């Protein structure tokens, strides 16, 4: 009977997920700093939802002198006892929270959140599980509020994949008071210890500034333990003689979710540490400054684009990918790198090389003129010094240009190949020749005796 019963069972294999996988295993794929940056990403998404970017065709009509995110803020607090992130970025709509935001993975029927940076459905939960064993989410929009509390250890014991401890209230809230507060307490012991380290706070500050440089430049205020996160304004030198390249393209233009691409590149003040390409997806820095083959340095074994070295320390290039469909953006799930095989990146990378080539040629000419300053035209070094004196301009102020523009230069003729000659002779003989030639060094003795022999014994055709 037993054998017959087993034979009647459907032949399927169990592929159910386990909660332990999400609570204990998935968190190992990300370290503490990027996990917290993931939570900041969710607040930034709220800001982008609250103040969507105008479509390119509408941008000129709706242009404003005020930064896009002016007045919006995100505060992050890390203490030995707990973690908290709060914002005034519009709150999480209850429908989004109930049906999508806390799901593990992004459901196919989830509504589009235009130009989001957090739509993989992983980041927030992974970060909360990594930080501690209990958390709460308190959020208000203009029409409703909810408070969610989760004890992770108790939730892990249940079979249902729901968070049942929710308080919902339909109530009006003024727009400037709408936002979200997430608290994690107690922290895991290792997290609590790390939060006391100055090095951790410094690293988190640097990463927040790096990842959200463009958004902070656009007016969003982010603080860590009440200290503002400051970033340098992205700039390029721009004058009548030095004009950065700025091109815009649209991929998948015939679809309802195209990918808008903008490339801005030129020269800035010399800084070996900051030179290279910076790549953003929906405003989030994914890569940069990059000076590797990923962005074309050394392409064609150095013939298409050279390997990076400090002669190119003035090079700065920015690539901005924007799309309502995150699947069309070339980022990894941890947002810490480029998916080099992504079709969008593969389509744009050749354009990056085309834009970079004239800038590299200019920097080569600039370096060449240091040895042989031009006599009939103003030197490139003078042109650059004048541009630096005028001051670099924010890249948002750079006008459209198909290519980098600089003073024209005829390529310098190639220097003849040379080779050193080295030999030894008695010092007395060398001193005698020095006296005869009226020179003071052994090197001059060698050069002048060689020139003497060459003039007397070699035809011009041999030169």
GROMACS .gro file of C-alpha atoms in nm:
model
  463
    1UNK     CA    1   0.000   0.000   0.000
    2UNK     CA    2   0.281   0.238   0.095
    3UNK     CA    3   0.461   0.189  -0.235
    4UNK     CA    4   0.141   0.246  -0.433
    5UNK     CA    5   0.073   0.574  -0.239
    6UNK     CA    6   0.414   0.715  -0.322
    7UNK     CA    7   0.362   0.620  -0.683
    8UNK     CA    8   0.041   0.824  -0.689
    9UNK     CA    9   0.213   1.138  -0.554
   10UNK     CA   10   0.278   1.412  -0.810
   11UNK     CA   11   0.639   1.422  -0.919
   12UNK     CA   12   0.742   1.775  -0.822
   13UNK     CA   13   1.039   1.922  -0.639
   14UNK     CA   14   0.992   2.169  -0.351
   15UNK     CA   15   1.144   2.509  -0.434
   16UNK     CA   16   0.986   2.717  -0.155
   17UNK     CA   17   1.213   2.990  -0.011
   18UNK     CA   18   1.300   2.992   0.358
   19UNK     CA   19   1.295   3.298   0.581
   20UNK     CA   20   1.642   3.208   0.709
   21UNK     CA   21   1.777   3.264   0.359
   22UNK     CA   22   1.658   3.624   0.361
   23UNK     CA   23   1.739   3.698   0.726
   24UNK     CA   24   2.082   3.536   0.755
   25UNK     CA   25   2.218   3.459   0.407
   26UNK     CA   26   2.114   3.742   0.173
   27UNK     CA   27   2.260   4.001   0.411
   28UNK     CA   28   2.608   3.855   0.354
   29UNK     CA   29   2.608   3.990  -0.001
   30UNK     CA   30   2.638   4.349   0.117
   31UNK     CA   31   2.846   4.529   0.380
   32UNK     CA   32   2.709   4.771   0.636
   33UNK     CA   33   2.784   5.101   0.460
   34UNK     CA   34   2.615   5.016   0.127
   35UNK     CA   35   2.322   4.866   0.320
   36UNK     CA   36   2.260   5.201   0.487
   37UNK     CA   37   2.306   5.380   0.154
   38UNK     CA   38   2.032   5.148   0.021
   39UNK     CA   39   1.795   5.288   0.285
   40UNK     CA   40   1.891   5.641   0.183
   41UNK     CA   41   1.811   5.536  -0.175
   42UNK     CA   42   1.452   5.471  -0.068
   43UNK     CA   43   1.422   5.821   0.077
   44UNK     CA   44   1.576   5.967  -0.240
   45UNK     CA   45   1.314   5.773  -0.436
   46UNK     CA   46   1.051   5.948  -0.227
   47UNK     CA   47   1.202   6.285  -0.323
   48UNK     CA   48   1.206   6.188  -0.691
   49UNK     CA   49   0.844   6.068  -0.663
   50UNK     CA   50   0.746   6.394  -0.495
   51UNK     CA   51   0.926   6.612  -0.750
   52UNK     CA   52   0.951   6.416  -1.075
   53UNK     CA   53   1.197   6.531  -1.334
   54UNK     CA   54   1.033   6.707  -1.631
   55UNK     CA   55   1.047   6.517  -1.957
   56UNK     CA   56   1.330   6.644  -2.182
   57UNK     CA   57   1.079   6.820  -2.410
   58UNK     CA   58   0.923   6.995  -2.112
   59UNK     CA   59   1.246   7.080  -1.932
   60UNK     CA   60   1.307   7.410  -2.107
   61UNK     CA   61   0.950   7.523  -2.047
   62UNK     CA   62   0.960   7.438  -1.675
   63UNK     CA   63   1.317   7.544  -1.603
   64UNK     CA   64   1.356   7.695  -1.258
   65UNK     CA   65   1.636   7.881  -1.087
   66UNK     CA   66   1.572   7.679  -0.768
   67UNK     CA   67   1.735   7.339  -0.724
   68UNK     CA   68   1.489   7.056  -0.787
   69UNK     CA   69   1.501   6.913  -0.432
   70UNK     CA   70   1.541   7.236  -0.235
   71UNK     CA   71   1.376   7.208   0.108
   72UNK     CA   72   1.382   6.827   0.120
   73UNK     CA   73   1.605   6.649   0.370
   74UNK     CA   74   1.715   6.305   0.490
   75UNK     CA   75   1.863   6.258   0.837
   76UNK     CA   76   2.057   5.945   0.933
   77UNK     CA   77   2.144   5.865   1.295
   78UNK     CA   78   2.374   5.586   1.407
   79UNK     CA   79   2.433   5.522   1.777
   80UNK     CA   80   2.548   5.227   1.982
   81UNK     CA   81   2.185   5.170   2.081
   82UNK     CA   82   2.006   5.199   1.748
   83UNK     CA   83   1.969   5.323   1.392
   84UNK     CA   84   1.723   5.581   1.255
   85UNK     CA   85   1.661   5.737   0.918
   86UNK     CA   86   1.397   6.007   0.872
   87UNK     CA   87   1.295   6.226   0.580
   88UNK     CA   88   1.034   6.474   0.458
   89UNK     CA   89   1.025   6.324   0.109
   90UNK     CA   90   0.652   6.262   0.077
   91UNK     CA   91   0.604   5.934   0.264
   92UNK     CA   92   0.525   5.584   0.139
   93UNK     CA   93   0.173   5.546  -0.005
   94UNK     CA   94  -0.017   5.280   0.192
   95UNK     CA   95  -0.101   5.082  -0.122
   96UNK     CA   96   0.270   5.064  -0.211
   97UNK     CA   97   0.360   4.958   0.145
   98UNK     CA   98   0.079   4.700   0.167
   99UNK     CA   99   0.126   4.531  -0.171
  100UNK     CA  100   0.480   4.593  -0.293
  101UNK     CA  101   0.742   4.775  -0.077
  102UNK     CA  102   0.791   4.491   0.174
  103UNK     CA  103   0.768   4.203  -0.074
  104UNK     CA  104   1.090   4.005  -0.132
  105UNK     CA  105   1.157   4.084  -0.495
  106UNK     CA  106   0.963   4.312  -0.723
  107UNK     CA  107   0.620   4.176  -0.831
  108UNK     CA  108   0.546   4.191  -1.202
  109UNK     CA  109   0.229   4.394  -1.142
  110UNK     CA  110   0.400   4.658  -0.925
  111UNK     CA  111   0.316   5.009  -1.046
  112UNK     CA  112   0.591   5.203  -1.216
  113UNK     CA  113   0.783   5.448  -1.002
  114UNK     CA  114   0.938   5.675  -1.264
  115UNK     CA  115   1.316   5.702  -1.253
  116UNK     CA  116   1.344   5.513  -0.925
  117UNK     CA  117   1.676   5.392  -0.785
  118UNK     CA  118   1.529   5.125  -0.557
  119UNK     CA  119   1.305   4.898  -0.756
  120UNK     CA  120   1.481   4.564  -0.727
  121UNK     CA  121   1.274   4.481  -0.419
  122UNK     CA  122   1.578   4.376  -0.217
  123UNK     CA  123   1.760   4.673  -0.067
  124UNK     CA  124   1.535   4.792   0.218
  125UNK     CA  125   1.458   4.449   0.366
  126UNK     CA  126   1.817   4.331   0.331
  127UNK     CA  127   1.941   4.645   0.506
  128UNK     CA  128   1.690   4.618   0.793
  129UNK     CA  129   1.772   4.250   0.852
  130UNK     CA  130   2.143   4.331   0.844
  131UNK     CA  131   2.110   4.607   1.103
  132UNK     CA  132   1.908   4.448   1.380
  133UNK     CA  133   1.641   4.210   1.510
  134UNK     CA  134   1.348   4.453   1.527
  135UNK     CA  135   1.242   4.756   1.324
  136UNK     CA  136   0.955   4.997   1.273
  137UNK     CA  137   0.842   5.204   0.975
  138UNK     CA  138   0.629   5.513   1.044
  139UNK     CA  139   0.517   5.691   0.729
  140UNK     CA  140   0.269   5.965   0.637
  141UNK     CA  141   0.144   6.089   0.301
  142UNK     CA  142  -0.104   6.373   0.255
  143UNK     CA  143  -0.401   6.138   0.295
  144UNK     CA  144  -0.298   5.847   0.518
  145UNK     CA  145  -0.047   5.716   0.769
  146UNK     CA  146   0.074   5.378   0.884
  147UNK     CA  147   0.302   5.235   1.151
  148UNK     CA  148   0.459   4.893   1.092
  149UNK     CA  149   0.645   4.707   1.364
  150UNK     CA  150   0.845   4.389   1.304
  151UNK     CA  151   1.019   4.159   1.549
  152UNK     CA  152   1.236   3.964   1.309
  153UNK     CA  153   1.297   3.666   1.540
  154UNK     CA  154   0.923   3.621   1.605
  155UNK     CA  155   0.842   3.665   1.237
  156UNK     CA  156   1.095   3.396   1.147
  157UNK     CA  157   0.901   3.142   1.356
  158UNK     CA  158   0.579   3.190   1.159
  159UNK     CA  159   0.496   3.030   0.825
  160UNK     CA  160   0.314   3.328   0.675
  161UNK     CA  161   0.506   3.582   0.470
  162UNK     CA  162   0.326   3.886   0.613
  163UNK     CA  163   0.406   4.153   0.873
  164UNK     CA  164   0.085   4.162   1.082
  165UNK     CA  165   0.160   4.438   1.335
  166UNK     CA  166   0.032   4.741   1.139
  167UNK     CA  167  -0.159   5.050   1.249
  168UNK     CA  168  -0.327   5.235   0.963
  169UNK     CA  169  -0.506   5.568   0.976
  170UNK     CA  170  -0.668   5.777   0.704
  171UNK     CA  171  -0.586   6.136   0.795
  172UNK     CA  172  -0.472   6.454   0.627
  173UNK     CA  173  -0.114   6.567   0.672
  174UNK     CA  174   0.038   6.883   0.531
  175UNK     CA  175   0.277   6.815   0.244
  176UNK     CA  176   0.577   6.962   0.424
  177UNK     CA  177   0.517   6.722   0.717
  178UNK     CA  178   0.489   6.410   0.501
  179UNK     CA  179   0.773   6.166   0.530
  180UNK     CA  180   0.905   5.842   0.676
  181UNK     CA  181   1.087   5.743   0.994
  182UNK     CA  182   1.255   5.403   1.010
  183UNK     CA  183   1.402   5.282   1.338
  184UNK     CA  184   1.604   4.968   1.401
  185UNK     CA  185   1.645   4.858   1.765
  186UNK     CA  186   1.802   4.647   1.905
  187UNK     CA  187   2.096   4.631   1.671
  188UNK     CA  188   2.296   4.317   1.610
  189UNK     CA  189   2.598   4.328   1.850
  190UNK     CA  190   2.852   4.354   1.568
  191UNK     CA  191   2.658   4.646   1.414
  192UNK     CA  192   2.637   4.821   1.751
  193UNK     CA  193   3.016   4.791   1.790
  194UNK     CA  194   3.080   4.918   1.436
  195UNK     CA  195   2.862   5.225   1.490
  196UNK     CA  196   3.103   5.342   1.761
  197UNK     CA  197   3.398   5.346   1.521
  198UNK     CA  198   3.510   5.680   1.378
  199UNK     CA  199   3.640   5.503   1.067
  200UNK     CA  200   3.293   5.363   0.996
  201UNK     CA  201   3.129   5.705   1.025
  202UNK     CA  202   3.393   5.855   0.797
  203UNK     CA  203   3.343   5.581   0.539
  204UNK     CA  204   2.964   5.623   0.553
  205UNK     CA  205   3.000   5.998   0.507
  206UNK     CA  206   3.224   5.952   0.203
  207UNK     CA  207   2.995   5.690   0.048
  208UNK     CA  208   2.680   5.899   0.098
  209UNK     CA  209   2.856   6.194  -0.065
  210UNK     CA  210   2.985   5.978  -0.349
  211UNK     CA  211   2.660   5.793  -0.423
  212UNK     CA  212   2.431   6.093  -0.405
  213UNK     CA  213   2.659   6.369  -0.527
  214UNK     CA  214   2.427   6.461  -0.814
  215UNK     CA  215   2.113   6.462  -0.597
  216UNK     CA  216   2.279   6.671  -0.324
  217UNK     CA  217   2.400   6.908  -0.595
  218UNK     CA  218   2.033   6.932  -0.693
  219UNK     CA  219   1.932   7.061  -0.350
  220UNK     CA  220   1.863   6.753  -0.134
  221UNK     CA  221   2.008   6.789   0.219
  222UNK     CA  222   2.149   6.474   0.382
  223UNK     CA  223   2.292   6.465   0.733
  224UNK     CA  224   2.470   6.195   0.932
  225UNK     CA  225   2.436   6.239   1.309
  226UNK     CA  226   2.336   6.604   1.250
  227UNK     CA  227   2.644   6.674   1.038
  228UNK     CA  228   2.560   6.781   0.679
  229UNK     CA  229   2.697   6.567   0.398
  230UNK     CA  230   2.879   6.810   0.171
  231UNK     CA  231   2.985   6.739  -0.184
  232UNK     CA  232   3.191   6.922  -0.439
  233UNK     CA  233   2.998   7.071  -0.726
  234UNK     CA  234   3.067   6.884  -1.050
  235UNK     CA  235   3.250   7.131  -1.271
  236UNK     CA  236   3.438   7.166  -1.599
  237UNK     CA  237   3.647   7.445  -1.746
  238UNK     CA  238   3.437   7.629  -2.005
  239UNK     CA  239   3.539   7.938  -2.203
  240UNK     CA  240   3.515   8.057  -2.561
  241UNK     CA  241   3.832   7.860  -2.637
  242UNK     CA  242   3.765   7.553  -2.423
  243UNK     CA  243   3.415   7.414  -2.461
  244UNK     CA  244   3.315   7.081  -2.302
  245UNK     CA  245   3.120   6.822  -2.501
  246UNK     CA  246   2.757   6.771  -2.406
  247UNK     CA  247   2.543   6.529  -2.604
  248UNK     CA  248   2.202   6.376  -2.539
  249UNK     CA  249   2.058   6.062  -2.690
  250UNK     CA  250   1.748   5.851  -2.639
  251UNK     CA  251   1.750   5.473  -2.666
  252UNK     CA  252   1.430   5.272  -2.714
  253UNK     CA  253   1.267   5.597  -2.821
  254UNK     CA  254   0.974   5.411  -2.976
  255UNK     CA  255   0.874   5.252  -2.643
  256UNK     CA  256   0.680   5.395  -2.348
  257UNK     CA  257   0.991   5.363  -2.129
  258UNK     CA  258   1.287   5.500  -2.322
  259UNK     CA  259   1.638   5.544  -2.181
  260UNK     CA  260   1.768   5.900  -2.184
  261UNK     CA  261   2.147   5.928  -2.197
  262UNK     CA  262   2.353   6.240  -2.143
  263UNK     CA  263   2.731   6.258  -2.177
  264UNK     CA  264   2.923   6.563  -2.051
  265UNK     CA  265   3.302   6.564  -2.076
  266UNK     CA  266   3.594   6.806  -2.082
  267UNK     CA  267   3.881   6.921  -1.864
  268UNK     CA  268   3.891   7.051  -1.509
  269UNK     CA  269   4.165   7.148  -1.268
  270UNK     CA  270   4.434   6.882  -1.254
  271UNK     CA  271   4.352   6.615  -0.995
  272UNK     CA  272   4.487   6.261  -1.044
  273UNK     CA  273   4.256   6.126  -0.773
  274UNK     CA  274   3.938   6.269  -0.926
  275UNK     CA  275   4.005   6.229  -1.299
  276UNK     CA  276   3.810   5.974  -1.502
  277UNK     CA  277   3.456   5.877  -1.595
  278UNK     CA  278   3.157   5.902  -1.359
  279UNK     CA  279   2.848   5.697  -1.445
  280UNK     CA  280   2.507   5.759  -1.291
  281UNK     CA  281   2.181   5.563  -1.316
  282UNK     CA  282   1.871   5.763  -1.226
  283UNK     CA  283   2.087   6.012  -1.037
  284UNK     CA  284   2.274   5.748  -0.832
  285UNK     CA  285   2.652   5.727  -0.885
  286UNK     CA  286   2.725   5.370  -0.989
  287UNK     CA  287   3.088   5.395  -1.100
  288UNK     CA  288   3.360   5.654  -1.075
  289UNK     CA  289   3.598   5.806  -1.099
  290UNK     CA  290   3.690   5.521  -1.332
  291UNK     CA  291   4.020   5.500  -1.518
  292UNK     CA  292   3.999   5.134  -1.624
  293UNK     CA  293   3.918   4.945  -1.940
  294UNK     CA  294   3.553   4.937  -1.826
  295UNK     CA  295   3.520   5.294  -1.954
  296UNK     CA  296   3.759   5.250  -2.246
  297UNK     CA  297   4.102   5.343  -2.109
  298UNK     CA  298   4.358   5.137  -2.298
  299UNK     CA  299   4.101   5.049  -2.568
  300UNK     CA  300   4.252   4.896  -2.881
  301UNK     CA  301   4.569   4.815  -2.686
  302UNK     CA  302   4.611   5.186  -2.624
  303UNK     CA  303   4.562   5.296  -2.987
  304UNK     CA  304   4.195   5.398  -2.965
  305UNK     CA  305   4.229   5.545  -2.617
  306UNK     CA  306   4.551   5.532  -2.413
  307UNK     CA  307   4.599   5.375  -2.076
  308UNK     CA  308   4.533   5.634  -1.807
  309UNK     CA  309   4.829   5.813  -1.658
  310UNK     CA  310   4.866   6.143  -1.479
  311UNK     CA  311   4.910   6.338  -1.804
  312UNK     CA  312   4.529   6.304  -1.823
  313UNK     CA  313   4.464   6.421  -1.467
  314UNK     CA  314   4.244   6.701  -1.603
  315UNK     CA  315   4.000   6.464  -1.777
  316UNK     CA  316   3.646   6.450  -1.638
  317UNK     CA  317   3.355   6.269  -1.802
  318UNK     CA  318   3.000   6.219  -1.677
  319UNK     CA  319   2.739   5.979  -1.814
  320UNK     CA  320   2.380   6.000  -1.692
  321UNK     CA  321   2.134   5.718  -1.766
  322UNK     CA  322   1.768   5.794  -1.687
  323UNK     CA  323   1.471   5.562  -1.737
  324UNK     CA  324   1.140   5.474  -1.576
  325UNK     CA  325   1.231   5.110  -1.634
  326UNK     CA  326   1.518   5.006  -1.405
  327UNK     CA  327   1.568   4.688  -1.604
  328UNK     CA  328   1.694   4.906  -1.888
  329UNK     CA  329   1.969   5.063  -1.675
  330UNK     CA  330   2.317   4.902  -1.668
  331UNK     CA  331   2.360   4.874  -1.291
  332UNK     CA  332   2.417   4.578  -1.063
  333UNK     CA  333   2.172   4.489  -0.784
  334UNK     CA  334   2.409   4.633  -0.521
  335UNK     CA  335   2.443   4.953  -0.730
  336UNK     CA  336   2.819   4.934  -0.684
  337UNK     CA  337   2.919   4.871  -1.042
  338UNK     CA  338   2.829   4.860  -1.408
  339UNK     CA  339   2.685   4.556  -1.581
  340UNK     CA  340   2.933   4.566  -1.871
  341UNK     CA  341   2.729   4.320  -2.076
  342UNK     CA  342   2.410   4.526  -2.053
  343UNK     CA  343   2.295   4.624  -2.402
  344UNK     CA  344   2.243   4.991  -2.304
  345UNK     CA  345   2.598   5.027  -2.174
  346UNK     CA  346   2.736   4.844  -2.478
  347UNK     CA  347   2.548   5.089  -2.700
  348UNK     CA  348   2.674   5.399  -2.519
  349UNK     CA  349   3.037   5.298  -2.453
  350UNK     CA  350   3.156   5.367  -2.813
  351UNK     CA  351   3.009   5.718  -2.784
  352UNK     CA  352   3.208   5.770  -2.464
  353UNK     CA  353   3.528   5.685  -2.653
  354UNK     CA  354   3.435   5.924  -2.936
  355UNK     CA  355   3.374   6.204  -2.688
  356UNK     CA  356   3.697   6.134  -2.496
  357UNK     CA  357   3.932   6.121  -2.799
  358UNK     CA  358   3.950   6.498  -2.874
  359UNK     CA  359   4.005   6.567  -2.503
  360UNK     CA  360   4.293   6.320  -2.494
  361UNK     CA  361   4.440   6.479  -2.810
  362UNK     CA  362   4.420   6.821  -2.643
  363UNK     CA  363   4.591   6.697  -2.326
  364UNK     CA  364   4.864   6.535  -2.537
  365UNK     CA  365   4.918   6.865  -2.721
  366UNK     CA  366   4.920   7.053  -2.390
  367UNK     CA  367   5.191   6.823  -2.259
  368UNK     CA  368   5.390   6.845  -2.583
  369UNK     CA  369   5.398   7.226  -2.573
  370UNK     CA  370   5.568   7.223  -2.235
  371UNK     CA  371   5.889   7.114  -2.415
  372UNK     CA  372   5.836   7.323  -2.730
  373UNK     CA  373   5.622   7.633  -2.660
  374UNK     CA  374   5.469   7.776  -2.981
  375UNK     CA  375   5.606   8.110  -3.104
  376UNK     CA  376   5.326   8.221  -3.338
  377UNK     CA  377   5.012   8.139  -3.134
  378UNK     CA  378   4.904   8.160  -2.773
  379UNK     CA  379   5.016   7.853  -2.582
  380UNK     CA  380   4.764   7.594  -2.462
  381UNK     CA  381   4.903   7.631  -2.113
  382UNK     CA  382   4.807   7.999  -2.125
  383UNK     CA  383   4.460   7.906  -2.251
  384UNK     CA  384   4.410   7.662  -1.962
  385UNK     CA  385   4.551   7.904  -1.705
  386UNK     CA  386   4.310   8.170  -1.828
  387UNK     CA  387   4.017   7.926  -1.800
  388UNK     CA  388   4.120   7.831  -1.446
  389UNK     CA  389   4.139   8.199  -1.355
  390UNK     CA  390   3.785   8.248  -1.485
  391UNK     CA  391   3.672   7.956  -1.271
  392UNK     CA  392   3.519   7.622  -1.359
  393UNK     CA  393   3.143   7.611  -1.421
  394UNK     CA  394   2.890   7.355  -1.293
  395UNK     CA  395   2.824   7.087  -1.553
  396UNK     CA  396   2.455   7.177  -1.534
  397UNK     CA  397   2.553   7.509  -1.698
  398UNK     CA  398   2.743   7.348  -1.985
  399UNK     CA  399   2.572   7.402  -2.320
  400UNK     CA  400   2.519   7.143  -2.593
  401UNK     CA  401   2.818   7.061  -2.810
  402UNK     CA  402   2.875   6.755  -3.025
  403UNK     CA  403   3.240   6.746  -2.928
  404UNK     CA  404   3.506   6.903  -2.706
  405UNK     CA  405   3.628   7.228  -2.860
  406UNK     CA  406   3.981   7.362  -2.811
  407UNK     CA  407   4.229   7.582  -3.003
  408UNK     CA  408   4.338   7.396  -3.319
  409UNK     CA  409   4.685   7.255  -3.328
  410UNK     CA  410   4.884   7.090  -3.606
  411UNK     CA  411   5.006   6.756  -3.476
  412UNK     CA  412   5.367   6.793  -3.370
  413UNK     CA  413   5.616   6.612  -3.597
  414UNK     CA  414   5.746   6.294  -3.450
  415UNK     CA  415   6.084   6.323  -3.286
  416UNK     CA  416   6.360   6.120  -3.458
  417UNK     CA  417   6.440   5.801  -3.278
  418UNK     CA  418   6.751   5.827  -3.065
  419UNK     CA  419   6.986   5.588  -2.892
  420UNK     CA  420   7.245   5.641  -2.622
  421UNK     CA  421   7.613   5.564  -2.676
  422UNK     CA  422   7.827   5.479  -2.376
  423UNK     CA  423   8.198   5.401  -2.356
  424UNK     CA  424   8.498   5.459  -2.133
  425UNK     CA  425   8.837   5.619  -2.198
  426UNK     CA  426   9.128   5.727  -1.973
  427UNK     CA  427   9.046   6.042  -1.780
  428UNK     CA  428   9.363   6.213  -1.897
  429UNK     CA  429   9.260   6.166  -2.260
  430UNK     CA  430   8.906   6.293  -2.189
  431UNK     CA  431   9.044   6.603  -2.015
  432UNK     CA  432   9.274   6.667  -2.311
  433UNK     CA  433   8.977   6.656  -2.552
  434UNK     CA  434   8.774   6.878  -2.315
  435UNK     CA  435   9.046   7.139  -2.336
  436UNK     CA  436   9.065   7.113  -2.713
  437UNK     CA  437   8.688   7.140  -2.756
  438UNK     CA  438   8.652   7.404  -2.482
  439UNK     CA  439   8.377   7.207  -2.301
  440UNK     CA  440   8.342   7.108  -1.936
  441UNK     CA  441   8.165   6.770  -1.927
  442UNK     CA  442   8.234   6.419  -2.051
  443UNK     CA  443   7.889   6.416  -2.214
  444UNK     CA  444   7.979   6.719  -2.427
  445UNK     CA  445   8.303   6.549  -2.523
  446UNK     CA  446   8.111   6.249  -2.652
  447UNK     CA  447   7.847   6.456  -2.837
  448UNK     CA  448   8.092   6.694  -3.006
  449UNK     CA  449   8.335   6.425  -3.113
  450UNK     CA  450   8.045   6.226  -3.259
  451UNK     CA  451   7.915   6.537  -3.444
  452UNK     CA  452   8.267   6.610  -3.574
  453UNK     CA  453   8.303   6.259  -3.715
  454UNK     CA  454   7.950   6.261  -3.857
  455UNK     CA  455   8.005   6.591  -4.045
  456UNK     CA  456   8.334   6.471  -4.196
  457UNK     CA  457   8.257   6.109  -4.276
  458UNK     CA  458   7.881   6.071  -4.326
  459UNK     CA  459   7.673   6.192  -4.621
  460UNK     CA  460   7.353   6.391  -4.559
  461UNK     CA  461   7.161   6.104  -4.719
  462UNK     CA  462   7.266   5.884  -4.429
  463UNK     CA  463   7.104   6.116  -4.174
   0.00000   0.00000   0.00000
